[in-house]
Short mmCIF file of C-alpha atoms in Angstrom, two decimals:
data_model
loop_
_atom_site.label_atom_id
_atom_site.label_comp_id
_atom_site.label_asym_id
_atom_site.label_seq_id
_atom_site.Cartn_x
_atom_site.Cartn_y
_atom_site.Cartn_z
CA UNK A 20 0.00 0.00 0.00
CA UNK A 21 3.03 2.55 1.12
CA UNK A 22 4.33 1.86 -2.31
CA UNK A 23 1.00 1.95 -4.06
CA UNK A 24 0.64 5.99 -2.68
CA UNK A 25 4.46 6.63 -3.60
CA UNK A 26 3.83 5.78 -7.19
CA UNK A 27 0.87 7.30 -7.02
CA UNK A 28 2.56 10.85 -5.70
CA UNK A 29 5.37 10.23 -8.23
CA UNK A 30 2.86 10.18 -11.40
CA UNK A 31 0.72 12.94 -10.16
CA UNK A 32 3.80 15.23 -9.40
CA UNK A 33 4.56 18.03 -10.82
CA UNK A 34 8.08 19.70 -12.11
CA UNK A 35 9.43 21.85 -9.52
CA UNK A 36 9.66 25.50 -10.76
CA UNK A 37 12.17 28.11 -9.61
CA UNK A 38 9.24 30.51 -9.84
CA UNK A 39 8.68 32.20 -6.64
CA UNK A 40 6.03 33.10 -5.19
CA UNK A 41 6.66 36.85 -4.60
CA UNK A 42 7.25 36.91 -8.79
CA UNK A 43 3.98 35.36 -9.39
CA UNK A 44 1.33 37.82 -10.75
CA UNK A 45 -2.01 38.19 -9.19
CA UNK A 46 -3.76 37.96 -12.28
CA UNK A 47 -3.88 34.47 -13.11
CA UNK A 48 -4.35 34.75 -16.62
CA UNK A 49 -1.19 37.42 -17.05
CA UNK A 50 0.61 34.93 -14.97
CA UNK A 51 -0.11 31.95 -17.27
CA UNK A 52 0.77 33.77 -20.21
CA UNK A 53 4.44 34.71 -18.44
CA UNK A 54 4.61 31.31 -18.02
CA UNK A 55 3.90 30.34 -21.73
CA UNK A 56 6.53 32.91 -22.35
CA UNK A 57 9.26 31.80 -19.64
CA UNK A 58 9.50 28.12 -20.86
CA UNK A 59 10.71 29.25 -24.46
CA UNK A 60 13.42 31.51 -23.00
CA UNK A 61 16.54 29.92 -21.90
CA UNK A 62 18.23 30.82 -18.81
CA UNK A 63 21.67 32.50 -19.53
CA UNK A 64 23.71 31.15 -16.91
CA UNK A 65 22.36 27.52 -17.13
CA UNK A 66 22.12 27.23 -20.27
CA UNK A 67 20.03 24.09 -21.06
CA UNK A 68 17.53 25.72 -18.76
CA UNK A 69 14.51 27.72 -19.18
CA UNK A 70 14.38 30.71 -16.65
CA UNK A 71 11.17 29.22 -15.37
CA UNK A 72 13.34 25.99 -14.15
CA UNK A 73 16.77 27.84 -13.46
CA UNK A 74 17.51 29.41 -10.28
CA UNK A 75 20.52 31.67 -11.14
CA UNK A 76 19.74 35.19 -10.30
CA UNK A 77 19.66 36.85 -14.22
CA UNK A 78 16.78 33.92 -14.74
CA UNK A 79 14.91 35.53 -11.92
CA UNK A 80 15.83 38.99 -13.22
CA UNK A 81 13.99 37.96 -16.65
CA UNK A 82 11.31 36.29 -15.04
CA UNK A 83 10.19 39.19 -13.40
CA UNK A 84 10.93 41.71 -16.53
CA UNK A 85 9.17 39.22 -18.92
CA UNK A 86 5.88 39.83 -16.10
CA UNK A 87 6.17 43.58 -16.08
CA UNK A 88 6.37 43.63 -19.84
CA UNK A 89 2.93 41.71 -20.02
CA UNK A 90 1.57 44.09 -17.43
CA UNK A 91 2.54 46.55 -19.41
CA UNK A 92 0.13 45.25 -22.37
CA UNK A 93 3.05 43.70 -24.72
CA UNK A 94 2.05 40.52 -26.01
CA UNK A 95 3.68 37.19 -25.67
CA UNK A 96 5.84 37.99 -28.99
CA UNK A 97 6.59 41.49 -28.09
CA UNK A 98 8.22 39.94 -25.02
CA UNK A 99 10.17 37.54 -26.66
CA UNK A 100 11.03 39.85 -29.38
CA UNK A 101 12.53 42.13 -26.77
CA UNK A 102 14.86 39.21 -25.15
CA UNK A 103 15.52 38.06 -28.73
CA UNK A 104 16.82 41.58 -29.60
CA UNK A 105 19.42 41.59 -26.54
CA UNK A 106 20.36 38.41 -26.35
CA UNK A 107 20.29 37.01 -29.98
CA UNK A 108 18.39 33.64 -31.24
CA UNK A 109 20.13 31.63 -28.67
CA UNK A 110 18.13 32.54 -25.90
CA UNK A 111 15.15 30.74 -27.44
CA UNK A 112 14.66 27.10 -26.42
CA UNK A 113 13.27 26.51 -29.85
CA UNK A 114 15.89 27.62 -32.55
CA UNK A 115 13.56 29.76 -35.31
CA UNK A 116 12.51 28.50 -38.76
CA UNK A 117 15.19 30.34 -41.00
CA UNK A 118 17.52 30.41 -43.54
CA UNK A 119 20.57 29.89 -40.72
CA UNK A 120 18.50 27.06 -39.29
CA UNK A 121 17.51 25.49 -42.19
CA UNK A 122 19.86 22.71 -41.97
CA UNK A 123 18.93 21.93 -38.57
CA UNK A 124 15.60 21.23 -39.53
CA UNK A 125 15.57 19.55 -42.68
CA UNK A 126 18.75 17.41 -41.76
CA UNK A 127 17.27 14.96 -39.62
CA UNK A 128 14.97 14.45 -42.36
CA UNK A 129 17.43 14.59 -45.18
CA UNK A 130 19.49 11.72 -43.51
CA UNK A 131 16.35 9.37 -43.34
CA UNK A 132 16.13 9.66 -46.82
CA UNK A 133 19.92 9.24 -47.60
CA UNK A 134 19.87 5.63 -45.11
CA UNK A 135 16.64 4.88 -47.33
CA UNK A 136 18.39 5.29 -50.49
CA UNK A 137 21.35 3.37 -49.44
CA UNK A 138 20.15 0.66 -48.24
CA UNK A 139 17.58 0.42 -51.44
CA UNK A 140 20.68 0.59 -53.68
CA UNK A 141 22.94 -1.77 -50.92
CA UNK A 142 19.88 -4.47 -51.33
CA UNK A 143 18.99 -4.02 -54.82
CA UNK A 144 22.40 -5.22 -55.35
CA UNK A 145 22.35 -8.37 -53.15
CA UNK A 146 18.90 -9.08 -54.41
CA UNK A 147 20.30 -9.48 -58.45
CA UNK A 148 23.52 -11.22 -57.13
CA UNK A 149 21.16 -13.93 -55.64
CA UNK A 150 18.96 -14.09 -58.67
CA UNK A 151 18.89 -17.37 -59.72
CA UNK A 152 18.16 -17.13 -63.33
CA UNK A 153 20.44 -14.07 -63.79
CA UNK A 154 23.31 -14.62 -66.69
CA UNK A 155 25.89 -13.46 -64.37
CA UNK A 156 24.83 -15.80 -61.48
CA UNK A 157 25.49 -19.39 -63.23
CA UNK A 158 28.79 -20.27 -64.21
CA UNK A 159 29.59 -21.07 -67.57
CA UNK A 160 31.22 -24.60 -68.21
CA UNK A 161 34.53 -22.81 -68.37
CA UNK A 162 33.90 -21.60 -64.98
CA UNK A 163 33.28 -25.02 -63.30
CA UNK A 164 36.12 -26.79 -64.57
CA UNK A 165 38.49 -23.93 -63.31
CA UNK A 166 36.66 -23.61 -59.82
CA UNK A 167 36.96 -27.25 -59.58
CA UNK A 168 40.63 -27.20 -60.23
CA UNK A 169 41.11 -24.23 -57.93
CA UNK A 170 39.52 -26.07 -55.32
CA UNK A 171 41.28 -29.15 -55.93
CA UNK A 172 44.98 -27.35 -55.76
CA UNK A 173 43.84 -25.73 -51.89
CA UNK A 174 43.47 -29.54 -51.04
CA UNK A 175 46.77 -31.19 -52.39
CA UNK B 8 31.70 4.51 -58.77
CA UNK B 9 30.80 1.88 -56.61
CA UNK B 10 33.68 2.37 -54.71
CA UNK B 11 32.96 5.87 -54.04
CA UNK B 12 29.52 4.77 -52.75
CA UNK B 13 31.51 3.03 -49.92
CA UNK B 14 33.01 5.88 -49.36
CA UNK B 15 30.90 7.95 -48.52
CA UNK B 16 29.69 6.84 -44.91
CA UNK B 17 33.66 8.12 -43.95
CA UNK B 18 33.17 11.27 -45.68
CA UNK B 19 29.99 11.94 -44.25
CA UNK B 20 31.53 10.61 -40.72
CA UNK B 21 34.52 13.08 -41.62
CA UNK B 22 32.66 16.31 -42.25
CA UNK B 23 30.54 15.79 -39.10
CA UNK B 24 33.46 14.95 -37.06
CA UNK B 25 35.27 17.98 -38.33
CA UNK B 26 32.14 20.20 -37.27
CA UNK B 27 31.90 18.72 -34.00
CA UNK B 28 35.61 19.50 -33.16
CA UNK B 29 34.86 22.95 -34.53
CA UNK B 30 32.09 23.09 -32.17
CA UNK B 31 34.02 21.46 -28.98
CA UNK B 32 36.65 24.87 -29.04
CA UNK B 33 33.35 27.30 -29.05
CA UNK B 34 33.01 28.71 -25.71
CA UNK B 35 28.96 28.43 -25.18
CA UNK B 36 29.02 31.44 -23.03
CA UNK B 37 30.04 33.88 -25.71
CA UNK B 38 27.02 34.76 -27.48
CA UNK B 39 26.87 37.12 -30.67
CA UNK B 40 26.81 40.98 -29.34
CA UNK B 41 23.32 41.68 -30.69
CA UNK B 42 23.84 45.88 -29.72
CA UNK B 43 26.67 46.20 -31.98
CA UNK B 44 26.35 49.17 -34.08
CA UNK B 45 22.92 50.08 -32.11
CA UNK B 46 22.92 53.21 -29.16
CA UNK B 47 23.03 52.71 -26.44
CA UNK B 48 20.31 51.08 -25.02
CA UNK B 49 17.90 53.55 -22.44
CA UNK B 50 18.29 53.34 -19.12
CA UNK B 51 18.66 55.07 -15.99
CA UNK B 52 20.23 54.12 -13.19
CA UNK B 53 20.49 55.61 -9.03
CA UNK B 54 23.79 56.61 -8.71
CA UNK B 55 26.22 54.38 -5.73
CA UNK B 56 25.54 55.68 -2.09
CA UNK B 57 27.79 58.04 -1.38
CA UNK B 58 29.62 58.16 -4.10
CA UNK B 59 27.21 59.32 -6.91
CA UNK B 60 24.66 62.33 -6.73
CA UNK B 61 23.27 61.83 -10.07
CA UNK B 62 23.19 58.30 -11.25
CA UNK B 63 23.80 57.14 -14.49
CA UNK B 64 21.84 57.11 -17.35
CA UNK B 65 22.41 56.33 -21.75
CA UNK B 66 22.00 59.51 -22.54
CA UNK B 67 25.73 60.45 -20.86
CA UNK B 68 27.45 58.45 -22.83
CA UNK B 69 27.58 61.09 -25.69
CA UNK B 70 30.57 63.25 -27.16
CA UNK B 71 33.37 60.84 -26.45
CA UNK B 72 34.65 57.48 -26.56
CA UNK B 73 34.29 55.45 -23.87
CA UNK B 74 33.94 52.15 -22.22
CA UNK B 75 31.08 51.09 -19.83
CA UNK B 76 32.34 48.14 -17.12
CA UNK B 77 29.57 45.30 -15.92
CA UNK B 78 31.18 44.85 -12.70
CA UNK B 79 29.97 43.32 -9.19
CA UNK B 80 31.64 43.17 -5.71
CA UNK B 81 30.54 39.16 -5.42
CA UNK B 82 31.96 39.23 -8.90
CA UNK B 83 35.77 37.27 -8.83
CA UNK B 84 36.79 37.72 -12.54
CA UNK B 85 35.88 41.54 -11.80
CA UNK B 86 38.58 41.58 -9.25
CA UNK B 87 41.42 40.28 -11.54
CA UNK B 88 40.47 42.64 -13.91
CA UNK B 89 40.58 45.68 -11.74
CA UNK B 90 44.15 46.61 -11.58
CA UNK B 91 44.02 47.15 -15.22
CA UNK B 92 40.81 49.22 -15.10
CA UNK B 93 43.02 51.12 -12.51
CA UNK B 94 45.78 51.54 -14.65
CA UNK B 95 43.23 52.86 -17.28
CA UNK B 96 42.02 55.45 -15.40
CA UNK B 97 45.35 56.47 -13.96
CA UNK B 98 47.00 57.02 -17.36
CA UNK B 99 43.70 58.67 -18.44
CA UNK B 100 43.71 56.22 -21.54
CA UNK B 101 39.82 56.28 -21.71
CA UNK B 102 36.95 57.08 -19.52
CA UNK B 103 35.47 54.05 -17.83
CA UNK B 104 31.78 54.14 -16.66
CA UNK B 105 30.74 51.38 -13.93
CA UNK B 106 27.51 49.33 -13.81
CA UNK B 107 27.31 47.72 -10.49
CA UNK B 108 25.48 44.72 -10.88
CA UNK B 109 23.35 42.99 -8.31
CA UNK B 110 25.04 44.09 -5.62
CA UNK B 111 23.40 41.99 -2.22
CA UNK B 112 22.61 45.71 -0.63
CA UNK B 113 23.24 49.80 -1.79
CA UNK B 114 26.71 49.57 0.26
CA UNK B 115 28.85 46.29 -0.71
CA UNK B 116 29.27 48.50 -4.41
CA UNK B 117 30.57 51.31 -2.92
CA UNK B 118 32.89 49.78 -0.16
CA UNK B 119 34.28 47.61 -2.69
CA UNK B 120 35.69 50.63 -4.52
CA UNK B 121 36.92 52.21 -1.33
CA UNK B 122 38.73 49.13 -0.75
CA UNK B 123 40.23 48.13 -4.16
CA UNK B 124 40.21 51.89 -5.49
CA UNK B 125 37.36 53.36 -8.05
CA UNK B 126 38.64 53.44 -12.28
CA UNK B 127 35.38 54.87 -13.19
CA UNK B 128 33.95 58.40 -14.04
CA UNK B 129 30.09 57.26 -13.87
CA UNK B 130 28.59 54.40 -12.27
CA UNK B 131 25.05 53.24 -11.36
CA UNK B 132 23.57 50.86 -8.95
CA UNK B 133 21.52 48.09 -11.32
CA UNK B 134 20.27 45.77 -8.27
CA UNK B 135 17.66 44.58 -10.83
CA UNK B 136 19.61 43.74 -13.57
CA UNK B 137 17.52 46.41 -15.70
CA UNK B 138 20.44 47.40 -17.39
CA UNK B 139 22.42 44.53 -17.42
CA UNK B 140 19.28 42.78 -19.13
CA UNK B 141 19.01 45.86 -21.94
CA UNK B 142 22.64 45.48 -22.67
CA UNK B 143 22.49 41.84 -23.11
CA UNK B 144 24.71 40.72 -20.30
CA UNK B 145 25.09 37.49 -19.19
CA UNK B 146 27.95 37.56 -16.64
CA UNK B 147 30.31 40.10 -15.37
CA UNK B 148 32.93 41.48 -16.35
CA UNK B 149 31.74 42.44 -19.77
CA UNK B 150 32.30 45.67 -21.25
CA UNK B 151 31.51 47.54 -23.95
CA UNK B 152 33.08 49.82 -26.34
CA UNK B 153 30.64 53.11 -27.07
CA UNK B 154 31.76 55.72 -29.87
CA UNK B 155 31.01 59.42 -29.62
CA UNK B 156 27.65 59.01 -31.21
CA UNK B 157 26.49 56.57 -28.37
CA UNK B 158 26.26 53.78 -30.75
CA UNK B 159 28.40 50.25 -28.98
CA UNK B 160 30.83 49.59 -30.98
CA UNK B 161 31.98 46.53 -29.31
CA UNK B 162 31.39 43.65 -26.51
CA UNK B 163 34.57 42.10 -24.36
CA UNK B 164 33.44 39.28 -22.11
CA UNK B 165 35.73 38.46 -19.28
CA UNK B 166 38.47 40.71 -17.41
CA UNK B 167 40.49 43.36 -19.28
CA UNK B 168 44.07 42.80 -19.45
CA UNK B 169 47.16 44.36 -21.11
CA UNK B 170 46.77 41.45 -24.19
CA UNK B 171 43.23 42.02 -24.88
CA UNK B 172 44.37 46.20 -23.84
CA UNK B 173 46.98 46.41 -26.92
CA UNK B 174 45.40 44.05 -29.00
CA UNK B 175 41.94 44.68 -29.51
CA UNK B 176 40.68 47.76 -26.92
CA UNK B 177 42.76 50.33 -27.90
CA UNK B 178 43.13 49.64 -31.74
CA UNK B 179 39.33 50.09 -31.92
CA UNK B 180 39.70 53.06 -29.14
CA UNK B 181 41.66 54.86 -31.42
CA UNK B 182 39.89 54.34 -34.34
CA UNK B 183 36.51 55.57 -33.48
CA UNK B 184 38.77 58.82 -31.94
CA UNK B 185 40.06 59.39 -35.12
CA UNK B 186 36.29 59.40 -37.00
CA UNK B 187 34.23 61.98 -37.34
CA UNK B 188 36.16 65.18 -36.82
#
């Protein structure tokens, strides 16, 4: 039973925040929205971090800007928009659909289709070598008699 | 040109592994300066207690070159750096403004300097990292280079010293001097 209610608490729990309470916004709605907007932003100093998870003190400093910007009335992009402009394209989580990122995106996909292709043409290969009515698969007359020999000399 | 086929999973493996070693000798904490070539961003800063009466704001850093310092007192990279910054000053190379970042209270800024001596001109208090955040920063020391105009010219992250000085500060220092007149 003890264990039953610890795996219980363990699937029902929750990931701890570094969001404190004296950040969070009275307006639940505002503060949801900061939140939407804090898990995209990395944290500076912790750097696979969001500054919602990170407790270094320039994550709480951007916490609390990102929540007096959407006070303010800037929406969720305007926000980001304004990191993005001081701190460059690294500070969001999820690298941007552009020309610079390109590669990124399409080159997961791009080496699916390369393995694909090789192993059509690796296959296609084998599958004609083991052909039986092929012309190159059967040996000629020629063939035998020298194979035989061959194997004949490894013996003696 | 079947033999080239084989090849190519070691070329492939070759140009990836030749990216990642590129990528191993990139220091992740030195991000692209997005303010180059922009002002100054706004801001305005309380001066330090007892040492400034009018604080510190963008709009001073007009009508001469000049460097503003990201410093802290909890900061220990800002420490090695200092006795340069005090040379600076003491030759009167270039005007150094200080932003004294997230300092625990209004007087650990302030005694710091009395203790280790004070290389800058103008300095404000940024407990909030308001102006740390509008610059960019990430860590201190950083420190940027600001033209006459009030446009940032360039970002140095880590301490000053005479190699980065003589190399690289002062080069650009006298450049931007030598514009515009």
């Amino acid at each position: 039973m003890k264990w039953f209610i610890f795996a219980l608490a363990m699937l029902i729990s929750l990931p701890a925040l570094a969001v404190q309470p004296d950040e969070i916004l009275d307006d639940p709605a505002l503060e949801a929205r900061a939140r939407e907007v804090g898990k995209d932003l990395r944290c500076l100093v912790c750097q696979n971090q969001s500054i919602d998870d990170s407790d270094a003190d320039l994550a709480r400093d951007l916490r609390v800007l990102v929540r007096e910007r959407i006070v303010a009335g800037d929406t969720n992009q305007e926000v980001i928009d304004y990191v993005v402009s001081r701190y460059g394209d690294f500070v969001l989580l999820n690298p941007p659909f552009k020309l610079k990122t390109y590669a990124l995106w399409f080159g997961p996909a791009a080496l699916v289709l390369f393995g694909i292709f090789a192993a059509f043409m690796f296959f296609r290969n084998k599958n004609v070598a083991a052909a039986p009515d092929g012309r190159a698969q059967s040996l000629s007359e020629a063939e035998k008699k020298k194979l035989a020999q061959l194997l004949d000399e490894d013996k003696s | 040109m079947k033999r080239l086929f084989y090849i190519l999973p070691l070329a492939a493996f070759l140009v990836i592994g030749v990216y990642l070693a590129i990528g191993l000798t990139l220091d992740p904490q030195k991000l692209p300066n997005m303010l180059e070539g922009k002002p100054v961003p706004a801001f305005n800063l309380a001066g330090l207690e007892g040492r400034d009466e009018k604080g510190f704001a963008n709009t001073d850093l007009r009508g001469e070159v000049s460097l503003v310092n990201v410093f802290g007192s909890w900061c220990v990279a800002c420490r090695v750096e200092h006795p340069f910054l005090m040379k600076i000053k003491e030759n009167g190379w270039v005007p150094i403004h200080g932003i004294d970042w997230r300092e625990p209270n209004r007087t650990a800024g302030p005694q710091w300097l009395r203790r280790h001596g004070d290389p800058y001109t103008l300095a404000g208090d940024d407990p909030k990292s308001k102006a740390a955040i509008a610059f960019g920063v990430t860590g201190a020391p950083e420190t940027f280079v600001v033209d006459k105009q009030g446009i940032i010219r360039y970002k140095h992250v880590g301490p000053i010293d005479e190699k980065v000085w003589s190399g690289t500060l002062n080069p650009l220092i006298e450049h931007l001097r030598g514009q515009g007149e």
